[in-house]
PDB file of C-alpha atoms and ligand atoms in Angstrom:
ATOM      1  CA  UNK C1327      24.849 -13.563 -27.573  1.00  0.00           C
ATOM      2  CA  UNK C1328      21.692 -14.313 -27.141  1.00  0.00           C
ATOM      3  CA  UNK C1329      20.124 -14.210 -23.316  1.00  0.00           C
ATOM      4  CA  UNK C1330      18.330 -17.095 -22.071  1.00  0.00           C
ATOM      5  CA  UNK C1331      14.661 -15.369 -20.605  1.00  0.00           C
ATOM      6  CA  UNK C1332      14.479 -15.580 -16.765  1.00  0.00           C
ATOM      7  CA  UNK C1333      12.178 -18.094 -15.118  1.00  0.00           C
ATOM      8  CA  UNK C1334       9.306 -17.361 -14.235  1.00  0.00           C
ATOM      9  CA  UNK C1335       7.774 -16.596 -10.689  1.00  0.00           C
ATOM     10  CA  UNK C1336       5.369 -18.158  -8.723  1.00  0.00           C
ATOM     11  CA  UNK C1337       2.386 -15.575  -6.931  1.00  0.00           C
ATOM     12  CA  UNK C1338       0.871 -17.890  -4.744  1.00  0.00           C
ATOM     13  CA  UNK C1339      -2.865 -16.840  -4.025  1.00  0.00           C
ATOM     14  CA  UNK C1340      -2.301 -14.484  -0.883  1.00  0.00           C
ATOM     15  CA  UNK C1341       1.015 -13.189  -2.194  1.00  0.00           C
ATOM     16  CA  UNK C1342       1.882  -9.786  -3.049  1.00  0.00           C
ATOM     17  CA  UNK C1343       5.235  -8.988  -4.809  1.00  0.00           C
ATOM     18  CA  UNK C1344       7.137  -5.534  -3.640  1.00  0.00           C
ATOM     19  CA  UNK C1345       9.125  -4.245  -6.500  1.00  0.00           C
ATOM     20  CA  UNK C1346      11.998  -1.613  -5.519  1.00  0.00           C
ATOM     21  CA  UNK C1347      13.628   0.410  -8.055  1.00  0.00           C
ATOM     22  CA  UNK C1348      15.591   3.516  -7.181  1.00  0.00           C
ATOM     23  CA  UNK C1349      15.739   6.238  -9.175  1.00  0.00           C
ATOM     24  CA  UNK C1350      18.341   8.135 -10.522  1.00  0.00           C
ATOM     25  CA  UNK C1351      17.430  11.384 -12.034  1.00  0.00           C
ATOM     26  CA  UNK C1352      19.189  10.541 -15.788  1.00  0.00           C
ATOM     27  CA  UNK C1353      19.645   7.236 -17.941  1.00  0.00           C
ATOM     28  CA  UNK C1354      22.251   6.227 -19.361  1.00  0.00           C
ATOM     29  CA  UNK C1355      21.638   6.928 -23.271  1.00  0.00           C
ATOM     30  CA  UNK C1356      22.437   3.217 -24.531  1.00  0.00           C
ATOM     31  CA  UNK C1357      19.873   2.341 -21.946  1.00  0.00           C
ATOM     32  CA  UNK C1358      17.268   4.788 -22.525  1.00  0.00           C
ATOM     33  CA  UNK C1359      17.568   3.458 -26.353  1.00  0.00           C
ATOM     34  CA  UNK C1360      16.777   0.287 -25.194  1.00  0.00           C
ATOM     35  CA  UNK C1361      14.254   1.071 -22.910  1.00  0.00           C
ATOM     36  CA  UNK C1362      12.744   3.769 -25.771  1.00  0.00           C
ATOM     37  CA  UNK C1363      12.177   0.537 -27.953  1.00  0.00           C
ATOM     38  CA  UNK C1364       9.717  -1.206 -25.888  1.00  0.00           C
ATOM     39  CA  UNK C1365       7.174   1.404 -25.448  1.00  0.00           C
ATOM     40  CA  UNK C1366       4.301   2.391 -27.757  1.00  0.00           C
ATOM     41  CA  UNK C1367       4.565   5.058 -29.938  1.00  0.00           C
ATOM     42  CA  UNK C1368       1.565   6.400 -27.816  1.00  0.00           C
ATOM     43  CA  UNK C1369       3.524   5.884 -24.471  1.00  0.00           C
ATOM     44  CA  UNK C1370       6.603   7.795 -26.000  1.00  0.00           C
ATOM     45  CA  UNK C1371       4.178  10.451 -27.094  1.00  0.00           C
ATOM     46  CA  UNK C1372       2.934  10.553 -23.392  1.00  0.00           C
ATOM     47  CA  UNK C1373       7.090  10.780 -22.381  1.00  0.00           C
ATOM     48  CA  UNK C1374       7.586  13.490 -24.593  1.00  0.00           C
ATOM     49  CA  UNK C1375       5.161  16.143 -22.756  1.00  0.00           C
ATOM     50  CA  UNK C1376       6.207  16.250 -19.671  1.00  0.00           C
ATOM     51  CA  UNK C1377       9.066  19.159 -19.805  1.00  0.00           C
ATOM     52  CA  UNK C1378      11.393  18.008 -17.556  1.00  0.00           C
ATOM     53  CA  UNK C1379      14.563  15.560 -18.171  1.00  0.00           C
ATOM     54  CA  UNK C1380      13.764  14.390 -15.352  1.00  0.00           C
ATOM     55  CA  UNK C1381      10.137  13.564 -15.444  1.00  0.00           C
ATOM     56  CA  UNK C1382      10.492  12.201 -18.986  1.00  0.00           C
ATOM     57  CA  UNK C1383      13.295   9.446 -17.841  1.00  0.00           C
ATOM     58  CA  UNK C1384      10.768   8.705 -14.444  1.00  0.00           C
ATOM     59  CA  UNK C1385       7.734   7.757 -17.041  1.00  0.00           C
ATOM     60  CA  UNK C1386      10.056   5.747 -19.153  1.00  0.00           C
ATOM     61  CA  UNK C1387      11.714   3.458 -15.989  1.00  0.00           C
ATOM     62  CA  UNK C1388       8.724   3.343 -14.383  1.00  0.00           C
ATOM     63  CA  UNK C1389       6.712   2.135 -17.793  1.00  0.00           C
ATOM     64  CA  UNK C1390       9.495  -0.014 -17.839  1.00  0.00           C
ATOM     65  CA  UNK C1391       9.541  -1.057 -14.761  1.00  0.00           C
ATOM     66  CA  UNK C1392       6.032  -2.484 -14.739  1.00  0.00           C
ATOM     67  CA  UNK C1393       6.496  -4.444 -18.592  1.00  0.00           C
ATOM     68  CA  UNK C1394       9.673  -5.993 -17.434  1.00  0.00           C
ATOM     69  CA  UNK C1395       8.683  -7.185 -14.142  1.00  0.00           C
ATOM     70  CA  UNK C1396       4.605  -8.286 -15.724  1.00  0.00           C
ATOM     71  CA  UNK C1397       7.153 -10.347 -17.807  1.00  0.00           C
ATOM     72  CA  UNK C1398       8.347 -12.533 -14.834  1.00  0.00           C
ATOM     73  CA  UNK C1399       4.940 -13.431 -13.908  1.00  0.00           C
ATOM     74  CA  UNK C1400       3.648 -14.675 -17.585  1.00  0.00           C
ATOM     75  CA  UNK C1401       5.766 -15.607 -21.038  1.00  0.00           C
ATOM     76  CA  UNK C1402       5.246 -12.340 -22.871  1.00  0.00           C
ATOM     77  CA  UNK C1403       7.614 -10.279 -23.805  1.00  0.00           C
ATOM     78  CA  UNK C1404       8.006  -6.429 -21.957  1.00  0.00           C
ATOM     79  CA  UNK C1405       7.260  -5.212 -25.520  1.00  0.00           C
ATOM     80  CA  UNK C1406       3.335  -7.128 -25.965  1.00  0.00           C
ATOM     81  CA  UNK C1407       1.527  -5.639 -22.522  1.00  0.00           C
ATOM     82  CA  UNK C1408      -1.516  -3.718 -23.085  1.00  0.00           C
ATOM     83  CA  UNK C1409      -2.915  -1.530 -20.440  1.00  0.00           C
ATOM     84  CA  UNK C1410      -6.024   0.417 -19.901  1.00  0.00           C
ATOM     85  CA  UNK C1411      -7.455   2.907 -17.757  1.00  0.00           C
ATOM     86  CA  UNK C1412     -10.753   2.591 -15.531  1.00  0.00           C
ATOM     87  CA  UNK C1413     -13.033   5.588 -15.724  1.00  0.00           C
ATOM     88  CA  UNK C1414     -10.883   7.170 -12.710  1.00  0.00           C
ATOM     89  CA  UNK C1415      -7.554   6.457 -14.409  1.00  0.00           C
ATOM     90  CA  UNK C1416      -5.852   3.220 -12.426  1.00  0.00           C
ATOM     91  CA  UNK C1417      -4.158   1.740 -15.328  1.00  0.00           C
ATOM     92  CA  UNK C1418      -4.514  -2.236 -15.770  1.00  0.00           C
ATOM     93  CA  UNK C1419      -3.457  -5.060 -17.692  1.00  0.00           C
ATOM     94  CA  UNK C1420      -5.788  -5.309 -21.024  1.00  0.00           C
ATOM     95  CA  UNK C1421      -3.840  -7.950 -22.829  1.00  0.00           C
ATOM     96  CA  UNK C1422      -2.269 -10.442 -24.600  1.00  0.00           C
ATOM     97  CA  UNK C1423      -5.665 -12.510 -23.557  1.00  0.00           C
ATOM     98  CA  UNK C1424      -3.332 -15.463 -21.736  1.00  0.00           C
ATOM     99  CA  UNK C1425      -4.364 -17.374 -19.344  1.00  0.00           C
ATOM    100  CA  UNK C1426      -1.250 -16.864 -17.412  1.00  0.00           C
ATOM    101  CA  UNK C1427      -2.738 -12.913 -17.092  1.00  0.00           C
ATOM    102  CA  UNK C1428      -6.170 -13.897 -14.956  1.00  0.00           C
ATOM    103  CA  UNK C1429      -7.033 -11.884 -12.314  1.00  0.00           C
ATOM    104  CA  UNK C1430      -2.859 -10.547 -12.496  1.00  0.00           C
ATOM    105  CA  UNK C1431      -2.879  -6.943 -10.926  1.00  0.00           C
ATOM    106  CA  UNK C1432      -0.822  -3.870 -10.338  1.00  0.00           C
ATOM    107  CA  UNK C1433      -0.582  -0.526  -8.518  1.00  0.00           C
ATOM    108  CA  UNK C1434       2.364   1.932  -8.373  1.00  0.00           C
ATOM    109  CA  UNK C1435       3.714   4.778  -6.890  1.00  0.00           C
ATOM    110  CA  UNK C1436       7.067   6.512  -7.376  1.00  0.00           C
ATOM    111  CA  UNK C1437       8.541   9.696  -5.399  1.00  0.00           C
ATOM    112  CA  UNK C1438      11.769  11.573  -5.601  1.00  0.00           C
ATOM    113  CA  UNK C1439      14.465   7.956  -5.389  1.00  0.00           C
ATOM    114  CA  UNK C1440      12.047   5.515  -5.588  1.00  0.00           C
ATOM    115  CA  UNK C1441       9.223   3.876  -7.776  1.00  0.00           C
ATOM    116  CA  UNK C1442       7.140   0.625  -6.133  1.00  0.00           C
ATOM    117  CA  UNK C1443       5.484  -1.796  -8.243  1.00  0.00           C
ATOM    118  CA  UNK C1444       2.948  -4.379  -6.386  1.00  0.00           C
ATOM    119  CA  UNK C1445       2.277  -7.131  -8.043  1.00  0.00           C
ATOM    120  CA  UNK C1446      -0.868  -9.505  -6.901  1.00  0.00           C
ATOM    121  CA  UNK C1447      -3.215 -12.547  -8.517  1.00  0.00           C
ATOM    122  CA  UNK C1448      -7.501 -12.132  -7.494  1.00  0.00           C
ATOM    123  CA  UNK C1449      -5.808  -9.224  -4.751  1.00  0.00           C
ATOM    124  CA  UNK C1450      -7.071  -5.961  -5.009  1.00  0.00           C
ATOM    125  CA  UNK C1451      -4.788  -3.473  -4.039  1.00  0.00           C
ATOM    126  CA  UNK C1452      -2.840  -0.693  -3.945  1.00  0.00           C
ATOM    127  CA  UNK C1453      -0.071   0.932  -2.757  1.00  0.00           C
ATOM    128  CA  UNK C1454       1.969   4.697  -1.955  1.00  0.00           C
ATOM    129  CA  UNK C1455       5.416   5.648  -1.626  1.00  0.00           C
ATOM    130  CA  UNK C1456       6.447   8.918  -0.419  1.00  0.00           C
ATOM    131  CA  UNK C1457      10.124  10.426   0.173  1.00  0.00           C
ATOM    132  CA  UNK C1458       9.902  11.271   4.182  1.00  0.00           C
ATOM    133  CA  UNK C1459      12.609  14.210   3.716  1.00  0.00           C
ATOM    134  CA  UNK C1460      10.381  16.782   2.032  1.00  0.00           C
ATOM    135  CA  UNK C1461       8.421  18.760   4.249  1.00  0.00           C
ATOM    136  CA  UNK C1462       5.318  17.472   5.594  1.00  0.00           C
ATOM    137  CA  UNK C1463       2.361  20.079   4.703  1.00  0.00           C
ATOM    138  CA  UNK C1464       0.899  19.976   8.066  1.00  0.00           C
ATOM    139  CA  UNK C1465      -0.475  23.437   8.174  1.00  0.00           C
ATOM    140  CA  UNK C1466      -2.956  21.033   5.656  1.00  0.00           C
ATOM    141  CA  UNK C1467      -3.453  18.768   8.102  1.00  0.00           C
ATOM    142  CA  UNK C1468      -7.341  19.411   8.564  1.00  0.00           C
ATOM    143  CA  UNK C1469      -7.851  19.605   4.694  1.00  0.00           C
ATOM    144  CA  UNK C1470      -6.284  16.100   3.958  1.00  0.00           C
ATOM    145  CA  UNK C1471      -7.272  14.213   7.512  1.00  0.00           C
ATOM    146  CA  UNK C1472     -10.555  13.104   9.249  1.00  0.00           C
ATOM    147  CA  UNK C1473     -10.586  14.962  12.241  1.00  0.00           C
ATOM    148  CA  UNK C1474      -9.807  12.500  14.531  1.00  0.00           C
ATOM    149  CA  UNK C1475      -6.612  11.634  12.656  1.00  0.00           C
ATOM    150  CA  UNK C1476      -6.648  15.538  12.722  1.00  0.00           C
ATOM    151  CA  UNK C1477      -6.844  15.607  16.041  1.00  0.00           C
ATOM    152  CA  UNK C1478      -4.357  12.468  17.036  1.00  0.00           C
ATOM    153  CA  UNK C1479      -1.573  14.085  15.246  1.00  0.00           C
ATOM    154  CA  UNK C1480      -1.955  17.625  16.799  1.00  0.00           C
ATOM    155  CA  UNK C1481      -1.050  15.604  19.828  1.00  0.00           C
ATOM    156  CA  UNK C1482       2.090  14.509  19.679  1.00  0.00           C
ATOM    157  CA  UNK C1483       5.027  16.324  20.153  1.00  0.00           C
ATOM    158  CA  UNK C1484       5.938  18.539  17.318  1.00  0.00           C
ATOM    159  CA  UNK C1485       8.560  16.926  16.534  1.00  0.00           C
ATOM    160  CA  UNK C1486       6.870  13.826  15.839  1.00  0.00           C
ATOM    161  CA  UNK C1487       4.304  15.207  13.667  1.00  0.00           C
ATOM    162  CA  UNK C1488       5.598  14.762  10.591  1.00  0.00           C
ATOM    163  CA  UNK C1489       6.932  11.220  10.697  1.00  0.00           C
ATOM    164  CA  UNK C1490       2.728  10.630  11.755  1.00  0.00           C
ATOM    165  CA  UNK C1491       1.827  13.482   8.751  1.00  0.00           C
ATOM    166  CA  UNK C1492       3.622  10.568   6.216  1.00  0.00           C
ATOM    167  CA  UNK C1493       2.080   7.206   8.074  1.00  0.00           C
ATOM    168  CA  UNK C1494      -1.486   9.107   7.632  1.00  0.00           C
ATOM    169  CA  UNK C1495      -0.555  10.623   3.880  1.00  0.00           C
ATOM    170  CA  UNK C1496       0.599   7.255   2.475  1.00  0.00           C
ATOM    171  CA  UNK C1497      -2.182   4.824   4.159  1.00  0.00           C
ATOM    172  CA  UNK C1498      -4.792   7.381   3.423  1.00  0.00           C
ATOM    173  CA  UNK C1499      -3.566   7.079  -0.800  1.00  0.00           C
ATOM    174  CA  UNK C1500      -3.333   3.583  -0.534  1.00  0.00           C
ATOM    175  CA  UNK C1501      -6.805   3.047   0.774  1.00  0.00           C
ATOM    176  CA  UNK C1502      -7.641   5.689  -2.443  1.00  0.00           C
ATOM    177  CA  UNK C1503      -5.986   3.842  -4.901  1.00  0.00           C
ATOM    178  CA  UNK C1504      -6.970  -0.096  -4.350  1.00  0.00           C
ATOM    179  CA  UNK C1505     -10.526   1.374  -4.221  1.00  0.00           C
ATOM    180  CA  UNK C1506      -9.707   2.947  -7.809  1.00  0.00           C
ATOM    181  CA  UNK C1507     -11.177   6.515  -7.745  1.00  0.00           C
ATOM    182  CA  UNK C1508      -8.988   9.252  -7.365  1.00  0.00           C
ATOM    183  CA  UNK C1509     -10.018  11.789  -4.648  1.00  0.00           C
ATOM    184  CA  UNK C1510     -13.814  10.509  -5.664  1.00  0.00           C
ATOM    185  CA  UNK C1511     -13.405   9.211  -2.648  1.00  0.00           C
ATOM    186  CA  UNK C1512     -13.765  12.632   0.076  1.00  0.00           C
ATOM    187  CA  UNK C1513     -10.994  12.167   2.365  1.00  0.00           C
ATOM    188  CA  UNK C1514     -12.760  12.503   5.515  1.00  0.00           C
ATOM    189  CA  UNK C1515     -15.085   9.530   4.547  1.00  0.00           C
ATOM    190  CA  UNK C1516     -12.652   6.491   6.362  1.00  0.00           C
ATOM    191  CA  UNK C1517     -10.029   7.073   9.331  1.00  0.00           C
ATOM    192  CA  UNK C1518      -6.525   5.797  10.295  1.00  0.00           C
ATOM    193  CA  UNK C1519      -6.570   5.320  14.151  1.00  0.00           C
ATOM    194  CA  UNK C1520      -1.915   4.674  14.826  1.00  0.00           C
ATOM    195  CA  UNK C1521      -1.783   5.217  18.499  1.00  0.00           C
ATOM    196  CA  UNK C1522      -0.854   1.794  18.755  1.00  0.00           C
ATOM    197  CA  UNK C1523       3.029   1.491  18.006  1.00  0.00           C
ATOM    198  CA  UNK C1524       2.865  -0.864  15.268  1.00  0.00           C
ATOM    199  CA  UNK C1525      -0.817  -1.806  14.691  1.00  0.00           C
ATOM    200  CA  UNK C1526      -3.029   0.235  11.962  1.00  0.00           C
ATOM    201  CA  UNK C1527      -7.174   0.624  13.321  1.00  0.00           C
ATOM    202  CA  UNK C1528      -9.203   1.634  10.353  1.00  0.00           C
ATOM    203  CA  UNK C1529     -12.447   2.676   9.574  1.00  0.00           C
ATOM    204  CA  UNK C1530     -15.439   4.767   7.523  1.00  0.00           C
ATOM    205  CA  UNK C1531     -17.151   6.819   8.292  1.00  0.00           C
ATOM    206  CA  UNK C1532     -20.350   4.524   6.888  1.00  0.00           C
ATOM    207  CA  UNK C1533     -20.983   2.352   9.113  1.00  0.00           C
ATOM    208  CA  UNK C1534     -22.619   0.388   6.273  1.00  0.00           C
ATOM    209  CA  UNK C1535     -19.242   0.563   3.549  1.00  0.00           C
ATOM    210  CA  UNK C1536     -16.753  -2.584   4.117  1.00  0.00           C
ATOM    211  CA  UNK C1537     -14.454  -2.010   5.710  1.00  0.00           C
ATOM    212  CA  UNK C1538     -12.354  -4.771   5.654  1.00  0.00           C
ATOM    213  CA  UNK C1539      -9.168  -3.751   4.148  1.00  0.00           C
ATOM    214  CA  UNK C1540      -6.376  -4.552   5.079  1.00  0.00           C
ATOM    215  CA  UNK C1541      -3.400  -1.992   5.675  1.00  0.00           C
ATOM    216  CA  UNK C1542       0.771  -2.793   6.083  1.00  0.00           C
ATOM    217  CA  UNK C1543       3.504   0.227   6.275  1.00  0.00           C
ATOM    218  CA  UNK C1544       7.082  -0.419   5.794  1.00  0.00           C
ATOM    219  CA  UNK C1545      10.159   1.688   5.313  1.00  0.00           C
ATOM    220  CA  UNK C1546      12.095   0.248   2.619  1.00  0.00           C
ATOM    221  CA  UNK C1547      15.174   3.252   2.951  1.00  0.00           C
ATOM    222  CA  UNK C1548      15.491   5.925   5.665  1.00  0.00           C
ATOM    223  CA  UNK C1549      14.143   8.513   3.238  1.00  0.00           C
ATOM    224  CA  UNK C1550      10.644   6.382   2.153  1.00  0.00           C
ATOM    225  CA  UNK C1551       7.922   5.406   3.712  1.00  0.00           C
ATOM    226  CA  UNK C1552       5.296   2.894   2.289  1.00  0.00           C
ATOM    227  CA  UNK C1553       1.786   1.866   2.354  1.00  0.00           C
ATOM    228  CA  UNK C1554       0.335  -0.927   0.636  1.00  0.00           C
ATOM    229  CA  UNK C1555      -3.835  -2.353   1.015  1.00  0.00           C
ATOM    230  CA  UNK C1556      -4.833  -5.262   0.036  1.00  0.00           C
ATOM    231  CA  UNK C1557      -8.821  -6.868   0.330  1.00  0.00           C
ATOM    232  CA  UNK C1558      -6.628  -9.276   2.137  1.00  0.00           C
ATOM    233  CA  UNK C1559      -4.385 -10.142   4.495  1.00  0.00           C
ATOM    234  CA  UNK C1560      -1.440 -10.943   2.236  1.00  0.00           C
ATOM    235  CA  UNK C1561       1.838 -12.150   3.043  1.00  0.00           C
ATOM    236  CA  UNK C1562       4.807  -9.599   1.575  1.00  0.00           C
ATOM    237  CA  UNK C1563       7.682 -11.028  -1.151  1.00  0.00           C
ATOM    238  CA  UNK C1564       9.955  -8.015  -1.476  1.00  0.00           C
ATOM    239  CA  UNK C1565      12.426  -6.916  -4.628  1.00  0.00           C
ATOM    240  CA  UNK C1566      14.833  -4.943  -6.300  1.00  0.00           C
ATOM    241  CA  UNK C1567      15.559  -4.387  -9.858  1.00  0.00           C
ATOM    242  CA  UNK C1568      16.706  -1.713 -12.212  1.00  0.00           C
ATOM    243  CA  UNK C1569      14.613  -2.881 -15.704  1.00  0.00           C
ATOM    244  CA  UNK C1570      16.122  -4.938 -17.768  1.00  0.00           C
ATOM    245  CA  UNK C1571      19.965  -4.740 -15.674  1.00  0.00           C
ATOM    246  CA  UNK C1572      19.491  -6.440 -12.119  1.00  0.00           C
ATOM    247  CA  UNK C1573      17.117  -8.290  -9.185  1.00  0.00           C
ATOM    248  CA  UNK C1574      17.389  -9.083  -5.943  1.00  0.00           C
ATOM    249  CA  UNK C1575      15.490 -10.131  -3.417  1.00  0.00           C
ATOM    250  CA  UNK C1576      15.202  -7.414  -0.458  1.00  0.00           C
ATOM    251  CA  UNK C1577      14.168  -7.996   3.400  1.00  0.00           C
ATOM    252  CA  UNK C1578      11.791  -5.134   4.370  1.00  0.00           C
ATOM    253  CA  UNK C1579      10.389  -4.933   7.672  1.00  0.00           C
ATOM    254  CA  UNK C1580       6.605  -4.281   8.089  1.00  0.00           C
ATOM    255  CA  UNK C1581       6.897  -1.309  10.469  1.00  0.00           C
ATOM    256  CA  UNK C1582       2.705  -1.391  11.200  1.00  0.00           C
ATOM    257  CA  UNK C1583       0.175  -3.911   9.746  1.00  0.00           C
ATOM    258  CA  UNK C1584      -3.731  -3.931  10.565  1.00  0.00           C
ATOM    259  CA  UNK C1585      -3.026  -7.370  11.596  1.00  0.00           C
ATOM    260  CA  UNK C1586      -1.395  -6.676  15.233  1.00  0.00           C
ATOM    261  CA  UNK C1587      -4.237  -4.432  16.144  1.00  0.00           C
ATOM    262  CA  UNK C1588      -8.346  -5.251  15.711  1.00  0.00           C
ATOM    263  CA  UNK C1589      -9.579  -2.759  13.538  1.00  0.00           C
ATOM    264  CA  UNK C1590     -10.592   0.026  16.033  1.00  0.00           C
ATOM    265  CA  UNK C1591     -13.973   2.001  15.618  1.00  0.00           C
ATOM    266  CA  UNK C1592     -12.965   5.554  15.191  1.00  0.00           C
ATOM    267  CA  UNK C1593     -15.680   7.354  13.980  1.00  0.00           C
ATOM    268  CA  UNK C1594     -14.512   9.832  11.424  1.00  0.00           C
ATOM    269  CA  UNK C1595     -17.568  12.519  11.634  1.00  0.00           C
TER     270      UNK C1595
HETATM  271  C1  COA S   3      -3.754  10.029  -9.136  1.00  0.00           C
HETATM  272  C2  COA S   3      -3.730   9.236  -7.658  1.00  0.00           C
HETATM  273  C3  COA S   3      -4.276   7.555  -7.843  1.00  0.00           C
HETATM  274  C4  COA S   3      -2.088   9.098  -6.947  1.00  0.00           C
HETATM  275  O1  COA S   3      -1.335  10.254  -7.307  1.00  0.00           O
HETATM  276  P1  COA S   3       0.106  10.221  -6.500  1.00  0.00           P
HETATM  277  O2  COA S   3      -0.099   9.694  -5.140  1.00  0.00           O
HETATM  278  O3  COA S   3       0.057  12.039  -6.920  1.00  0.00           O
HETATM  279  O4  COA S   3       0.448   9.641  -7.897  1.00  0.00           O
HETATM  280  P2  COA S   3       1.531   7.927  -7.190  1.00  0.00           P
HETATM  281  O5  COA S   3       2.867   8.177  -7.614  1.00  0.00           O
HETATM  282  O6  COA S   3       0.932   6.973  -5.938  1.00  0.00           O
HETATM  283  O7  COA S   3       1.056   6.986  -7.905  1.00  0.00           O
HETATM  284  C5  COA S   3       0.841   7.249  -9.205  1.00  0.00           C
HETATM  285  C6  COA S   3      -0.017   5.969  -9.981  1.00  0.00           C
HETATM  286  O8  COA S   3      -1.122   5.295  -9.549  1.00  0.00           O
HETATM  287  C7  COA S   3      -1.436   4.964 -10.483  1.00  0.00           C
HETATM  288  N1  COA S   3      -2.961   5.737 -10.595  1.00  0.00           N
HETATM  289  C8  COA S   3      -3.809   6.400 -11.783  1.00  0.00           C
HETATM  290  N2  COA S   3      -4.372   6.481 -11.854  1.00  0.00           N
HETATM  291  C9  COA S   3      -5.122   5.783 -10.250  1.00  0.00           C
HETATM  292  C10 COA S   3      -6.193   5.444  -9.641  1.00  0.00           C
HETATM  293  N3  COA S   3      -7.569   6.290 -10.015  1.00  0.00           N
HETATM  294  N4  COA S   3      -6.651   4.534  -8.986  1.00  0.00           N
HETATM  295  C11 COA S   3      -4.941   3.645  -8.627  1.00  0.00           C
HETATM  296  N5  COA S   3      -3.901   4.018  -8.900  1.00  0.00           N
HETATM  297  C12 COA S   3      -4.164   4.990 -10.225  1.00  0.00           C
HETATM  298  C13 COA S   3      -0.698   4.930 -11.564  1.00  0.00           C
HETATM  299  O9  COA S   3      -0.187   3.918 -12.198  1.00  0.00           O
HETATM  300  C14 COA S   3       0.237   6.165 -11.989  1.00  0.00           C
HETATM  301  O10 COA S   3       1.692   6.361 -12.686  1.00  0.00           O
HETATM  302  P3  COA S   3       1.742   7.277 -13.187  1.00  0.00           P
HETATM  303  O11 COA S   3       1.475   8.578 -12.816  1.00  0.00           O
HETATM  304  O12 COA S   3       3.176   6.898 -13.849  1.00  0.00           O
HETATM  305  O13 COA S   3       0.917   6.846 -14.922  1.00  0.00           O
HETATM  306  C15 COA S   3      -4.476  10.165  -6.752  1.00  0.00           C
HETATM  307  O14 COA S   3      -4.393   9.260  -4.984  1.00  0.00           O
HETATM  308  C16 COA S   3      -4.202  11.504  -6.285  1.00  0.00           C
HETATM  309  O15 COA S   3      -4.898  12.550  -7.007  1.00  0.00           O
HETATM  310  N6  COA S   3      -3.816  11.981  -5.326  1.00  0.00           N
HETATM  311  C17 COA S   3      -3.737  13.453  -5.431  1.00  0.00           C
HETATM  312  C18 COA S   3      -3.359  13.693  -3.505  1.00  0.00           C
HETATM  313  C19 COA S   3      -3.493  13.945  -2.449  1.00  0.00           C
HETATM  314  O16 COA S   3      -4.298  14.702  -2.266  1.00  0.00           O
HETATM  315  N7  COA S   3      -3.694  12.861  -1.813  1.00  0.00           N
HETATM  316  C20 COA S   3      -4.479  13.493  -0.506  1.00  0.00           C
HETATM  317  C21 COA S   3      -3.807  11.821   0.228  1.00  0.00           C
HETATM  318  S1  COA S   3      -4.261  11.912   2.237  1.00  0.00           S
END
């Protein structure tokens, strides 16, 4: 039986839609075959380069998630989206040339158990998710964090340090990803202050740099922490999906946000 395509979702200016996709380790073979049929030959080749089955499955699921979710915002079939990469690997939409895709952008992140896809129109954005049940790499804090971040983390009781580590890590990744430049941005050239319980302070070492970025932090499951960086103070709408199977709205509380505390000057020295 022919199934009607779902109605297109409105994406008002100022909204960021976050799509959460629970990530199983292996797929149902019939569903995987449907998924594979929607990927390009290059994507299938890329998938087969992964050594482990779980990575091949994650690659397939991620591509399908992006293609099927983008098709909720424009009258384009999942297999027809085209993508290009920026100079530092940030993927972006490259077609088809339709008015409905003007300004449409996405960023995604994956970790054990979850993929997160952020979609917006006319907003620069970056998203990061981490599984907070994995061990925090506390011995590498001086390498990854700005001195003010490392100092505030070290001042916490030992039991609170892993959670703070993941808060800082996801926030830093979200900023790097919104800028699209990867680790070209030195990790100590910007810093977060998380001293107030629900706020996020942000500052750049360069006093002339643009520090007008907005951050939000969410904990969509007890195992996962998400940070979102955006060029505007966005309203977030969350949905959960298994691509081509089901989708539903999801209530996710914002645990921290820039708007709760004004930007605080933290000299990242
Ligand atoms: C590549 C990088 C953008 C993110 O890597 P990551 O955290 O390992 O991976 P994530 O799951 O969050 O994001 C991966 C996705 O980001 C997107 N991406 C790739 N390059 C990107 C870039 N330059 N900018 C933004 N997004 C990018 C892709 O969609 C990618 O998905 P894919 O792997 O399925 O192709 C980059 O920030 C990096 O290399 N980080 C290394 C980790 C590190 O040392 N972090 C220190 C933080 S304190």
